[in-house]
Amino acid sequence: QVQLVESGGGLVQFGGSLRLSCEVSGFTSDYSAIGWFRQGPGKEREGVSYISESDGSTYCADSVKGRFTVSRDTAKNTVYLQMNSLKPEDTAVYYCATRYFGLGFVPDDYDYWGQGTQVIVSS
């Protein structure tokens, strides 16, 4: 059974940092990428960052570039999202997700999703 479990969310002050984790298990075939998405109050789900499974290349959305970094520990089947210089507008539920083909930020292209972890940034 495929499972993605996020952790690491919480309440942090403006300018603070958090590291989110996404532990992946149960895959019987290779996936192409793991993505991080977020959905703020009253907003649509948006892509934040993704990491390619094949070569570890990463991409971050313009809204978080320079502040967020995605990385992985293949031995632990875990992907991380290091979030620095957090702003109130980063407040959202953060999700990780996997896809079998290609790369990108279209949520419908992702096949499996975690349950999400809440991040709240106070001003």
Short mmCIF file of C-alpha atoms in Angstrom, two decimals, residues 33-91:
data_model
loop_
_atom_site.label_atom_id
_atom_site.label_comp_id
_atom_site.label_asym_id
_atom_site.label_seq_id
_atom_site.Cartn_x
_atom_site.Cartn_y
_atom_site.Cartn_z
CA ALA A 33 9.28 12.87 -8.92
CA ILE A 34 8.11 13.90 -5.49
CA GLY A 35 6.50 17.28 -5.25
CA TRP A 36 5.59 19.62 -2.45
CA PHE A 37 2.36 21.56 -2.70
CA ARG A 38 0.54 23.90 -0.39
CA GLN A 39 -2.97 25.18 0.03
CA GLY A 40 -3.56 28.33 2.00
CA PRO A 41 -6.89 29.49 3.43
CA GLY A 42 -9.25 30.27 0.58
CA LYS A 43 -6.59 29.55 -2.03
CA GLU A 44 -6.06 26.92 -4.66
CA ARG A 45 -3.43 24.26 -4.23
CA GLU A 46 -0.10 25.44 -5.65
CA GLY A 47 3.16 23.74 -6.40
CA VAL A 48 6.08 24.70 -4.19
CA SER A 49 8.97 22.45 -5.15
CA TYR A 50 9.79 19.07 -6.63
CA ILE A 51 12.72 16.72 -6.87
CA SER A 52 13.39 14.31 -9.69
CA GLU A 53 13.75 10.69 -8.69
CA SER A 54 16.17 9.85 -11.50
CA ASP A 55 18.87 12.46 -10.95
CA GLY A 56 17.88 14.41 -7.86
CA SER A 57 17.46 17.65 -9.76
CA THR A 58 15.21 20.14 -8.02
CA TYR A 59 12.94 23.00 -8.86
CA CYS A 60 11.29 25.64 -6.70
CA ALA A 61 8.44 27.98 -7.52
CA ASP A 62 9.33 31.66 -7.84
CA SER A 63 7.37 32.46 -4.68
CA VAL A 64 9.75 30.40 -2.55
CA LYS A 65 12.96 30.43 -4.58
CA GLY A 66 15.92 31.35 -2.44
CA ARG A 67 14.04 30.54 0.77
CA PHE A 68 12.94 26.91 0.38
CA THR A 69 15.12 23.94 -0.50
CA VAL A 70 14.03 20.41 -1.35
CA SER A 71 16.32 17.45 -0.71
CA ARG A 72 16.12 13.72 -0.17
CA ASP A 73 17.61 10.88 1.80
CA THR A 74 17.21 7.84 -0.41
CA ALA A 75 18.27 5.46 2.36
CA LYS A 76 15.35 6.68 4.46
CA ASN A 77 12.91 7.05 1.54
CA THR A 78 12.33 10.57 2.77
CA VAL A 79 12.14 13.93 1.05
CA TYR A 80 12.60 17.16 2.96
CA LEU A 81 11.46 20.72 2.45
CA GLN A 82 13.66 23.18 4.31
CA MET A 83 11.79 26.44 4.67
CA ASN A 84 13.69 29.55 5.75
CA SER A 85 12.74 33.20 6.07
CA LEU A 86 9.12 32.23 6.46
CA LYS A 87 6.42 34.81 5.82
CA PRO A 88 2.76 34.92 6.87
CA GLU A 89 1.79 34.23 3.26
CA ASP A 90 3.53 30.86 3.56
CA THR A 91 0.79 29.80 5.96
#
